[in-house]
mmCIF file of C-alpha atoms and ligand atoms in Angstrom:
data_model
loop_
_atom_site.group_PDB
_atom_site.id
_atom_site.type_symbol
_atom_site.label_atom_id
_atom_site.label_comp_id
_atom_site.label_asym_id
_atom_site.label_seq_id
_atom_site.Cartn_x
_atom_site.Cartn_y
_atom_site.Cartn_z
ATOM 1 C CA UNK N 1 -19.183 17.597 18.611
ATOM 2 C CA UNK N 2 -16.694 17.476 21.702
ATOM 3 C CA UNK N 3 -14.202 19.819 22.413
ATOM 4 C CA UNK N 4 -11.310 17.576 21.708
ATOM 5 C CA UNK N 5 -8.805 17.897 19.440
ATOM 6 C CA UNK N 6 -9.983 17.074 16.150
ATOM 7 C CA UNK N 7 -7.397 15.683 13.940
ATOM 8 C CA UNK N 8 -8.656 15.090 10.539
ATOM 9 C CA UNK N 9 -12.274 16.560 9.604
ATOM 10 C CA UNK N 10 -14.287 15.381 6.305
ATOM 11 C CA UNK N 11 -16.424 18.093 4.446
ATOM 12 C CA UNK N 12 -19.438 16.912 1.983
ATOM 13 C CA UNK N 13 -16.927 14.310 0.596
ATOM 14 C CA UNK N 14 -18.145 12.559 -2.833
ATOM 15 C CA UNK N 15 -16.065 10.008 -4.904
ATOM 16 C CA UNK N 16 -17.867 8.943 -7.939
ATOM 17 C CA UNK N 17 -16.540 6.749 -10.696
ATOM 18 C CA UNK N 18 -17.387 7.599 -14.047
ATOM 19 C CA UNK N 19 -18.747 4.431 -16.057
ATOM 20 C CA UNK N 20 -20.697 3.623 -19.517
ATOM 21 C CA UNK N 21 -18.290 6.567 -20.882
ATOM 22 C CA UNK N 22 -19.552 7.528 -24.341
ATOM 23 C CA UNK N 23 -17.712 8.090 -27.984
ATOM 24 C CA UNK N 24 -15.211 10.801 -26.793
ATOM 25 C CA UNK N 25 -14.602 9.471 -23.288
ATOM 26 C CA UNK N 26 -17.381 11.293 -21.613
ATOM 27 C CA UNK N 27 -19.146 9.780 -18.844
ATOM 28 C CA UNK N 28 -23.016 9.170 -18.957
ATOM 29 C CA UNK N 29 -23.118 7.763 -15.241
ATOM 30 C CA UNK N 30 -21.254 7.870 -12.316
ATOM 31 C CA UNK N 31 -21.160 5.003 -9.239
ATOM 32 C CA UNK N 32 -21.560 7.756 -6.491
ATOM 33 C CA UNK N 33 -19.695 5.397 -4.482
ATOM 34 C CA UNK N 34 -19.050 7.939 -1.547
ATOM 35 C CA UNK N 35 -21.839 10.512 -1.851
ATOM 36 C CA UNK N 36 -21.547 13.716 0.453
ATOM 37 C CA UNK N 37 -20.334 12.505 3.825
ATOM 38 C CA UNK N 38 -19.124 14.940 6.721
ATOM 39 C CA UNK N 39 -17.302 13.452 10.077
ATOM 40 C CA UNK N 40 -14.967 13.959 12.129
ATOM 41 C CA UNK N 41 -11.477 12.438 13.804
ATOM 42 C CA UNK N 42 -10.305 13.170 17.381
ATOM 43 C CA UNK N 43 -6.681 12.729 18.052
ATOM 44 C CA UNK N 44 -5.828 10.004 19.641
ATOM 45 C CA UNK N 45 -9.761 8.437 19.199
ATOM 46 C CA UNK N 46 -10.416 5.627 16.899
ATOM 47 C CA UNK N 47 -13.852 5.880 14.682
ATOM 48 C CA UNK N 48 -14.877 2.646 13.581
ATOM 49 C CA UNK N 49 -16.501 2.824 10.390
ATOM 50 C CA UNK N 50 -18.917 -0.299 9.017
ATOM 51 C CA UNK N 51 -21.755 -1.178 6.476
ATOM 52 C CA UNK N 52 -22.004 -3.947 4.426
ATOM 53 C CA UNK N 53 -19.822 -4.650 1.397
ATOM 54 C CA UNK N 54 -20.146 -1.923 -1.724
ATOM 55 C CA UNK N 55 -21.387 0.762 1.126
ATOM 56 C CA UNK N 56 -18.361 2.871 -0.160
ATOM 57 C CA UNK N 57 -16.478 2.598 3.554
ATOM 58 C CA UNK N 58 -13.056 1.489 1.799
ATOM 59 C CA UNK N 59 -13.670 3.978 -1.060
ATOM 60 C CA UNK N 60 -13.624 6.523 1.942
ATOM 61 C CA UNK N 61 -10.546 5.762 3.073
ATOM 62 C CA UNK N 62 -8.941 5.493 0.396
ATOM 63 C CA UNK N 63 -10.130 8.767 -0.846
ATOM 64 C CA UNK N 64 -9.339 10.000 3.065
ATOM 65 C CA UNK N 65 -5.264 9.784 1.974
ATOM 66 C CA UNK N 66 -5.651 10.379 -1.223
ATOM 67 C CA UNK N 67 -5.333 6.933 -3.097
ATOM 68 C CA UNK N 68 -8.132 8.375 -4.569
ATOM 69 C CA UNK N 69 -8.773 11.858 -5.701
ATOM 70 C CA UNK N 70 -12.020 12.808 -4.344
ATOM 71 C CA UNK N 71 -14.276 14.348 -6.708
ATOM 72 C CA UNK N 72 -15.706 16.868 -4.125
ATOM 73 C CA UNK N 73 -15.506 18.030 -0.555
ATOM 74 C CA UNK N 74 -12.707 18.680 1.764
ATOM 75 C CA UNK N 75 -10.360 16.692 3.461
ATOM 76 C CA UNK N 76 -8.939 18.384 6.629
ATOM 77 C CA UNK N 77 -5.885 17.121 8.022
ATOM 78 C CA UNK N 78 -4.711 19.173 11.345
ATOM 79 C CA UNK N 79 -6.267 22.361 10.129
ATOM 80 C CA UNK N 80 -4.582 21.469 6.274
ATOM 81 C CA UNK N 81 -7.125 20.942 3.561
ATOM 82 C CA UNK N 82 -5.577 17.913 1.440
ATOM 83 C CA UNK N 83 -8.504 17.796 -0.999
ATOM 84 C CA UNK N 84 -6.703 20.067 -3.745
ATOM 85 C CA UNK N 85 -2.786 19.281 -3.231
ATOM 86 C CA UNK N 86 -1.057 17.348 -6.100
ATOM 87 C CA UNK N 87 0.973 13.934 -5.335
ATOM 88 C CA UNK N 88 3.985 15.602 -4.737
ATOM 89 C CA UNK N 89 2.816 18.466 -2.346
ATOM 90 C CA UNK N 90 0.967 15.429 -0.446
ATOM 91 C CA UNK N 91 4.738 13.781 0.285
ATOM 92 C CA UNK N 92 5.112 15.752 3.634
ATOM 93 C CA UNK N 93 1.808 14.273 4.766
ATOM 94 C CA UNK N 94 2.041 11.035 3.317
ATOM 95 C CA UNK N 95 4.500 10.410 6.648
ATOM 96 C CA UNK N 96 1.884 10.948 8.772
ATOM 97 C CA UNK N 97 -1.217 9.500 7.211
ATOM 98 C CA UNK N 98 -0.591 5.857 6.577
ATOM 99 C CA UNK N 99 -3.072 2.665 5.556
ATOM 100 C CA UNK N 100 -3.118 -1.019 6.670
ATOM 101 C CA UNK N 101 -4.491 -2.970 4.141
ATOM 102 C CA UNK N 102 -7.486 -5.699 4.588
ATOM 103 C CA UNK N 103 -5.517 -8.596 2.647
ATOM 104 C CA UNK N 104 -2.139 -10.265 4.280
ATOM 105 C CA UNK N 105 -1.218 -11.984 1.220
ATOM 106 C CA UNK N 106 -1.671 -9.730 -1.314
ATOM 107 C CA UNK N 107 -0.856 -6.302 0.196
ATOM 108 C CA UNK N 108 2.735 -7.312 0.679
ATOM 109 C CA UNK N 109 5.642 -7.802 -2.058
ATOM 110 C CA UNK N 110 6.330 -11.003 -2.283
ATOM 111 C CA UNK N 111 9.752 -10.543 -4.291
ATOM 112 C CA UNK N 112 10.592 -8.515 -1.000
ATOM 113 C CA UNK N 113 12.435 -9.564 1.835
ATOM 114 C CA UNK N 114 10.182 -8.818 5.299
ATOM 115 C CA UNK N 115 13.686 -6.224 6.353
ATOM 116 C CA UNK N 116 12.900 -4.362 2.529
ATOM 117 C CA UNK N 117 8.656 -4.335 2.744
ATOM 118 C CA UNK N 118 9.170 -2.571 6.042
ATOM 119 C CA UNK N 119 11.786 -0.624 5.219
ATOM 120 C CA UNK N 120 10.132 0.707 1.714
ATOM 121 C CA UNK N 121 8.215 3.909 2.889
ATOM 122 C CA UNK N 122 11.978 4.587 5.371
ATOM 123 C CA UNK N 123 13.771 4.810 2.000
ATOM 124 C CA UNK N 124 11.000 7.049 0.277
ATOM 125 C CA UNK N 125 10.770 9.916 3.255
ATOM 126 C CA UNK N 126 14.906 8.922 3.836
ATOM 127 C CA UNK N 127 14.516 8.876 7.526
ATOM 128 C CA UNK N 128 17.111 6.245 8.598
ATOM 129 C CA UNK N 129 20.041 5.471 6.368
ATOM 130 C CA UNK N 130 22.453 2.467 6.422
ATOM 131 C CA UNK N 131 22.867 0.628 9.742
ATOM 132 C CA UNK N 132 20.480 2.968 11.638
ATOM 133 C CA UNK N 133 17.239 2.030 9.014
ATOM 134 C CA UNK N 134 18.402 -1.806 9.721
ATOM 135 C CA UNK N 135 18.327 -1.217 13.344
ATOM 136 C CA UNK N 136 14.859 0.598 13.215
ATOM 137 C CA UNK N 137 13.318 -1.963 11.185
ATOM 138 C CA UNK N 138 14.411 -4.931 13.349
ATOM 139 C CA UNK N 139 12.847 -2.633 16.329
ATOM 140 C CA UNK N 140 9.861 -2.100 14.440
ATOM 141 C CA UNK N 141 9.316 -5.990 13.845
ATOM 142 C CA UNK N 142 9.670 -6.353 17.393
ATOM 143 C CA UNK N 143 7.132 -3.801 18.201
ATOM 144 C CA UNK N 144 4.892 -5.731 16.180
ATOM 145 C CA UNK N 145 5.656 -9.147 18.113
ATOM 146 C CA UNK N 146 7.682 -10.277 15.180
ATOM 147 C CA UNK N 147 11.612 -11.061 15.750
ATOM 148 C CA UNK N 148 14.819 -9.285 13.951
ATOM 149 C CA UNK N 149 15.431 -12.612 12.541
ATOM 150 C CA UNK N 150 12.791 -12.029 10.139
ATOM 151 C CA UNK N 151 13.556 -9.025 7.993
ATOM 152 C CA UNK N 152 15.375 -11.766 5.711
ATOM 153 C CA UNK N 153 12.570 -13.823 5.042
ATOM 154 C CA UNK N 154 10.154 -13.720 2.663
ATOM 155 C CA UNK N 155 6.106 -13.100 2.947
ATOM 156 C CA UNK N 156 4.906 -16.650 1.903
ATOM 157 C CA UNK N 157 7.000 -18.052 5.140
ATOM 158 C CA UNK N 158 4.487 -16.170 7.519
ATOM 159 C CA UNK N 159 1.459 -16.988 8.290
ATOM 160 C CA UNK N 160 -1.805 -14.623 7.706
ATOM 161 C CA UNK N 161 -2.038 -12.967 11.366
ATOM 162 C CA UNK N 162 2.368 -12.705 11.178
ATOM 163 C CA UNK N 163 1.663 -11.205 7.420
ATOM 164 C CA UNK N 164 -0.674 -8.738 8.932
ATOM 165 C CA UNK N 165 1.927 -7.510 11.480
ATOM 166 C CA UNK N 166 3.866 -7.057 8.861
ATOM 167 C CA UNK N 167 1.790 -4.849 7.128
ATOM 168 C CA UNK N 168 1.263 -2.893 10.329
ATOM 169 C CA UNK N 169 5.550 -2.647 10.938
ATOM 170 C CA UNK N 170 5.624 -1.374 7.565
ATOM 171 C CA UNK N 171 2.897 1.199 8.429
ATOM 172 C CA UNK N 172 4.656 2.603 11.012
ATOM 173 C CA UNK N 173 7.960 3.014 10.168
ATOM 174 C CA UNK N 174 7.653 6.468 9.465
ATOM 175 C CA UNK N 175 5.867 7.401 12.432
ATOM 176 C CA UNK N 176 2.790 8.364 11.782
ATOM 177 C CA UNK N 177 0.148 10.043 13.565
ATOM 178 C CA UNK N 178 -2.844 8.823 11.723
ATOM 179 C CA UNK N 179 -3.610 4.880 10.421
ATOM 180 C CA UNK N 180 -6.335 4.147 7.915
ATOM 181 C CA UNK N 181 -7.097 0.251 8.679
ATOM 182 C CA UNK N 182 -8.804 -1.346 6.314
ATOM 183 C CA UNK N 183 -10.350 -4.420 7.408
ATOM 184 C CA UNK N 184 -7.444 -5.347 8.656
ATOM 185 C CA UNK N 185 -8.833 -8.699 10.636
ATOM 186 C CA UNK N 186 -11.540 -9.627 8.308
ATOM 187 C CA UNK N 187 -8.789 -12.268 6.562
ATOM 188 C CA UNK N 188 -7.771 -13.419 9.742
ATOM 189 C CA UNK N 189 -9.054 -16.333 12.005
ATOM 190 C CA UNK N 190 -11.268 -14.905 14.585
ATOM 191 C CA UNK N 191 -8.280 -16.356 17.144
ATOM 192 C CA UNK N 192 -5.656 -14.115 15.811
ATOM 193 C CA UNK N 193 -8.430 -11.158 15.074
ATOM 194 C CA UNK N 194 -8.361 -10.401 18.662
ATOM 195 C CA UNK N 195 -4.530 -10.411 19.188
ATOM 196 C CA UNK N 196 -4.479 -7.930 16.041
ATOM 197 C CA UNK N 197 -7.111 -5.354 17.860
ATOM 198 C CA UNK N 198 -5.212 -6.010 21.169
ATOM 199 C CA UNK N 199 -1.835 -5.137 19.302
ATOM 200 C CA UNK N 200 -3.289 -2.219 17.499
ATOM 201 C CA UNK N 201 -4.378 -0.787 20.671
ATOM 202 C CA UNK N 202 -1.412 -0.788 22.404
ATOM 203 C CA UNK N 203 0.639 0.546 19.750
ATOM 204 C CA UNK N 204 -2.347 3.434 19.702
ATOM 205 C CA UNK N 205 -1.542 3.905 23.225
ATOM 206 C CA UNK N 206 2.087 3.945 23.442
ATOM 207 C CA UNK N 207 2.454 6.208 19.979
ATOM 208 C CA UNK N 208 -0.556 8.412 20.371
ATOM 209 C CA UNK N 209 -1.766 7.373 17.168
ATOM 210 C CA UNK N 210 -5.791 7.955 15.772
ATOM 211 C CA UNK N 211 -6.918 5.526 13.565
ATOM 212 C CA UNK N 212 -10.114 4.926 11.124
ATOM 213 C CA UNK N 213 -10.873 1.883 11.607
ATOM 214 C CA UNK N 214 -13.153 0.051 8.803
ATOM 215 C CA UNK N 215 -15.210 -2.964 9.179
ATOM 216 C CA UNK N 216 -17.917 -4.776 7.576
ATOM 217 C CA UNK N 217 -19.972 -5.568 10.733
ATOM 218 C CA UNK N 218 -20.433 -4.157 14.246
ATOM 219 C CA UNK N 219 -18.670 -6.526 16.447
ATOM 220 C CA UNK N 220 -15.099 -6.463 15.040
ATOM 221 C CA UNK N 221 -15.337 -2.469 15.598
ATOM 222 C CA UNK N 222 -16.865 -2.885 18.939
ATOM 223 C CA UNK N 223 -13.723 -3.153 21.159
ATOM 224 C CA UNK N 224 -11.475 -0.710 19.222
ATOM 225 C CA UNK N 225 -13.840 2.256 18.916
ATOM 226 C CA UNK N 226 -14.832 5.066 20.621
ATOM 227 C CA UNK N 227 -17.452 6.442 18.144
ATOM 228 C CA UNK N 228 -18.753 4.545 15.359
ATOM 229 C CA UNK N 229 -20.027 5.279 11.937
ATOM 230 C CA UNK N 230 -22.848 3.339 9.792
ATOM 231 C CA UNK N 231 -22.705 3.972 5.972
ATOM 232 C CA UNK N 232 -25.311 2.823 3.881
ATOM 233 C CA UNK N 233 -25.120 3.454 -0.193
ATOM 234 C CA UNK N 234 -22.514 5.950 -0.464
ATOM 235 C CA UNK N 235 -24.072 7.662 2.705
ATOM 236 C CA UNK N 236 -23.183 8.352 6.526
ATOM 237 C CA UNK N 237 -26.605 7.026 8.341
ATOM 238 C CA UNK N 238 -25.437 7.212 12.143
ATOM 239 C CA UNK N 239 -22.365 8.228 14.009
ATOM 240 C CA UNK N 240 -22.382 8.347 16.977
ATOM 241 C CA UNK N 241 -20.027 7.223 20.616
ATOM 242 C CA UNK N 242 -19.705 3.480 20.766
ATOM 243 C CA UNK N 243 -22.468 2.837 23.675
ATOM 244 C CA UNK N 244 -25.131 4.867 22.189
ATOM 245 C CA UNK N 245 -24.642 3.166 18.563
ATOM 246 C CA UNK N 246 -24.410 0.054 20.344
ATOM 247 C CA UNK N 247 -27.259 0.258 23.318
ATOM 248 C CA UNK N 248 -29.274 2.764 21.996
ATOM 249 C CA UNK N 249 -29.415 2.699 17.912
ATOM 250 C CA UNK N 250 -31.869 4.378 16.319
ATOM 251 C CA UNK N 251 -31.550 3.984 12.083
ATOM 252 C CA UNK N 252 -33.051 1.258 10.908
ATOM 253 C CA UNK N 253 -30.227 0.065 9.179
ATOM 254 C CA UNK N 254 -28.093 0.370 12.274
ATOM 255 C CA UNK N 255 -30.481 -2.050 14.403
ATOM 256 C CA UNK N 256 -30.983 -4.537 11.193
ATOM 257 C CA UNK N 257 -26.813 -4.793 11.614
ATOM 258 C CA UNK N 258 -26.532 -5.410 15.385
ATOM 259 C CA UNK N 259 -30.003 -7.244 15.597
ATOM 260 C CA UNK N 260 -27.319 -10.075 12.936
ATOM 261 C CA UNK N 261 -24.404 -9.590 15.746
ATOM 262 C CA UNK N 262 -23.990 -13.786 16.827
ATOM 263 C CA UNK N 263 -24.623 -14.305 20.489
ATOM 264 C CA UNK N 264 -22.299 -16.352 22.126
ATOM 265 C CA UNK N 265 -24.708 -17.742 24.827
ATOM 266 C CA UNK N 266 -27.671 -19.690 23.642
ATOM 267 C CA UNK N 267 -30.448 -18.208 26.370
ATOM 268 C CA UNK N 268 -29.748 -15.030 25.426
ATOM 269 C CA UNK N 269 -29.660 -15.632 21.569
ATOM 270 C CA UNK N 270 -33.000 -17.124 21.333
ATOM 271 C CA UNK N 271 -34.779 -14.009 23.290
ATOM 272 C CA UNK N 272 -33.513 -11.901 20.663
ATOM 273 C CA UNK N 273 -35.217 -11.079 17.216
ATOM 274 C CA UNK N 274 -33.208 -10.816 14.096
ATOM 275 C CA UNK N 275 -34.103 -7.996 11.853
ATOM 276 C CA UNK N 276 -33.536 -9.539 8.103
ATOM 277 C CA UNK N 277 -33.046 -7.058 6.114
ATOM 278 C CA UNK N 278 -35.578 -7.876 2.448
ATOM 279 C CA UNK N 279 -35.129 -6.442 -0.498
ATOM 280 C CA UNK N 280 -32.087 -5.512 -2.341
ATOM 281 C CA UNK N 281 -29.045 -2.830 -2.321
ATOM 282 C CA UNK N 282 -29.736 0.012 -4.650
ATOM 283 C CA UNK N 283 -27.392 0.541 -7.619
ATOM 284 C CA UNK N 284 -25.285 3.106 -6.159
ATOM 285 C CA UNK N 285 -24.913 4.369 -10.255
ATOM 286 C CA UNK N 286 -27.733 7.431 -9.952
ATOM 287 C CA UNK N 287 -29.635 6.370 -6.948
ATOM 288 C CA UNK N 288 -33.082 7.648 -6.963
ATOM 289 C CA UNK N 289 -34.659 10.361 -5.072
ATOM 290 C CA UNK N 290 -34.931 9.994 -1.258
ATOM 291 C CA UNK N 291 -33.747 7.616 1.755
ATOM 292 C CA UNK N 292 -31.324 5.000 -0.058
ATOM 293 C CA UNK N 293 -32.483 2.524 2.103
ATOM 294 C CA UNK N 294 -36.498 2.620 2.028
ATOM 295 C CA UNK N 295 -36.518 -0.171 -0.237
ATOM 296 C CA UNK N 296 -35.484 -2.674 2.861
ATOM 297 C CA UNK N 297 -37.040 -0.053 5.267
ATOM 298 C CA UNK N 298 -39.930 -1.853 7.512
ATOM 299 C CA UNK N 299 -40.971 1.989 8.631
ATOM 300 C CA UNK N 300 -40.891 3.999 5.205
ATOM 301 C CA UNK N 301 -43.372 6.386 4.824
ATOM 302 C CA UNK N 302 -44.035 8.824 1.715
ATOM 303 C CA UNK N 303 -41.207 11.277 2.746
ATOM 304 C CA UNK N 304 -38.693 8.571 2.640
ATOM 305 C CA UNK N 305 -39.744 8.435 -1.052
ATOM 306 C CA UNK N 306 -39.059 12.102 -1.964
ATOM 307 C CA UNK N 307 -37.017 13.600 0.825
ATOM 308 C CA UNK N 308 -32.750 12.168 1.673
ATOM 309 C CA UNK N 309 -32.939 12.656 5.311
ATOM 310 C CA UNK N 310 -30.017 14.844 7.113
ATOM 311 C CA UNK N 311 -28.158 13.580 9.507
ATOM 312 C CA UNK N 312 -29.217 15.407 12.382
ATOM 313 C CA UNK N 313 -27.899 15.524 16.249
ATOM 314 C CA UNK N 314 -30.674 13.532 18.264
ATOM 315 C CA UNK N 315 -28.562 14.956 21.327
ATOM 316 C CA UNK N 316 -25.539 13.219 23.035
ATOM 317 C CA UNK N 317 -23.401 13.477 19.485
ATOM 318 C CA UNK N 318 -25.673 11.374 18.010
ATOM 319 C CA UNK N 319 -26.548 12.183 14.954
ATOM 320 C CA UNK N 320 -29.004 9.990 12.797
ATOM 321 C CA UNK N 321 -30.054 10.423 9.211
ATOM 322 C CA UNK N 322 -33.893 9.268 9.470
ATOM 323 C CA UNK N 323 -37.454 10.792 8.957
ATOM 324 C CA UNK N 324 -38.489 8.917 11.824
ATOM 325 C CA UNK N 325 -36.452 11.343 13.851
HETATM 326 FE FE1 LIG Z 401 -36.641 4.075 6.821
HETATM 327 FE FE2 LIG Z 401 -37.563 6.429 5.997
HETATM 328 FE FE3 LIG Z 401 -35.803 6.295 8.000
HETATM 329 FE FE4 LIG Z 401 -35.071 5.790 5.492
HETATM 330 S S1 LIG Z 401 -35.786 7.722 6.279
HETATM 331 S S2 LIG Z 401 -34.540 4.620 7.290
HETATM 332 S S3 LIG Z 401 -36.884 4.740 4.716
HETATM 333 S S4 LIG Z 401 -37.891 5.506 7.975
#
């Protein structure tokens, strides 16, 4: 990989469920709903992580800060592995690793007043205390294009895009270094989508801040990323920088996705061919043997059948989990 700073580095991570638990509690199955992925974070980059819904992208996350406890791997957090510490040894970092969630409405308190949502995780980590934690959150709100006036309202007077800046004031507060966003414009009109992205890179630029950003399809993570991850299944299938995923894809899966991207001008829409994708998703509970996706795979061969392909570097940082490579 490059020779920048990385900030937070994933090791053979796996979160499986248990489900169909037996007489005494025991499991039979699992949904191997993250299934042995390995990536990296620069500082200061964003990685733009998609795949279509059930791909195990927001199970990722989540298991990336620990809303989850993963069930294997290592999470490395500037050189810290976080995979083994308990909730309360996981306070110091919980300051710098913070999440924006993909829902507006429901992600925010709506018993709360704006000034209280925002100033929640302040009170937790006790960073600002009386008129100095009022001050910083009517700074933050105006960071996030909001106004002071606001921190004594409540969340059903906003509308989804202000809700989601919200979410975002509140998710900085205690300065962090590292944002998990979780589909944070999918709710949104695609009007206010792009003043969301625009805001969130700013902010990335002005406070230095790396983000994983998750999306269900390729163009909302175009303009924000600088590398970009496809999972299929539980599985990382391509990672790669931004303009080789995006000119110069090479997993199947990856070109089915951006082959479905709409075309805004007509000409150019009807020269292209859209890949549709047949068959259906494996369970992820047990997948079989082999490439999870050769069931919708136009090139499978035999291999595909017995052999789970490695992601391997195809040169450039480009690394591609195929037997056709
Ligand atoms: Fe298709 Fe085989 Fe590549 Fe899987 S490994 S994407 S089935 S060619």
């Amino acid at each position: 990989m490059s020779n920048e700073k990385v900030l937070v580095e994933i090791k053979d991570l796996k979160k499986y469920f248990p489900v169909n638990k037996g007489l005494f509690g025991k499991a039979h199955s699992y949904v191997k709903a993250v299934d042995g992925i390995s990536f990296t974070i620069n500082k200061g980059e964003t990685l733009g992580l998609v795949g279509e819904s059930g791909c195990g992208k927001t199970t990722c996350g989540r298991t990336i800060i620990k809303l989850y406890e993963p069930t294997f791997g290592q999470i490395i957090y500037d050189g810290h592995d976080l995979s083994k510490l308990s909730q309360k040894q996981m306070l110091p970092y919980r300051k710098k690793i913070q999440m924006i969630f993909q829902d507006p409405y429901a992600s925010l308190n709506s018993r709360m007043t704006v000034g209280d949502i925002v100033g929640e995780s302040i009170d937790i980590h006790g960073v600002y205390k009386g008129k100095d934690r009022m001050v910083k959150i009517q700074e933050l709100l105006r960071t996030v294009g909001l106004s002071s006036e606001h921190s004594s309202r409540y969340p059903h007077e906003f509308s989804g895009g202000q809700r989601q800046r919200i979410g975002i004031a509140r998710s900085l507060a205690v300065q962090p270094e590292f944002i998990v966003c979780d589909e944070p414009i999918s709710a949104l009109d695609v009007s206010i989508q792009a003043q969301i992205i625009n805001m969130l890179e700013e902010l990335q630029e002005n406070m230095g801040l790396t983000y994983l950003f998750i999306a269900h399809d390729l163009s909302m993570v175009k303009h924000i990323s600088n590398r970009i991850g496809v999972m299929y299944l539980g599985k990382m299938v391509e990672i790669g920088k931004s303009e080789e995923v995006y000119g110069h894809s090479m997993h199947p899966y990856t070109k089915a996705l951006l082959s479905a991207i709409p075309i805004p001008d007509p000409e150019e829409a009807a020269l292209r061919k859209r890949i549709m994708l047949k068959g259906e998703i494996p369970s992820p509970i047990d997948p079989p043997p082999g490439c999870r996706f050769k069931g919708r795979c136009q090139y499978a061969k035999p291999i595909c059948s017995k052999v789970d392909p490695e992601l391997k570097n195809l040169g450039s940082d480009h690394f591609v989990a195929c037997h056709l490579y």
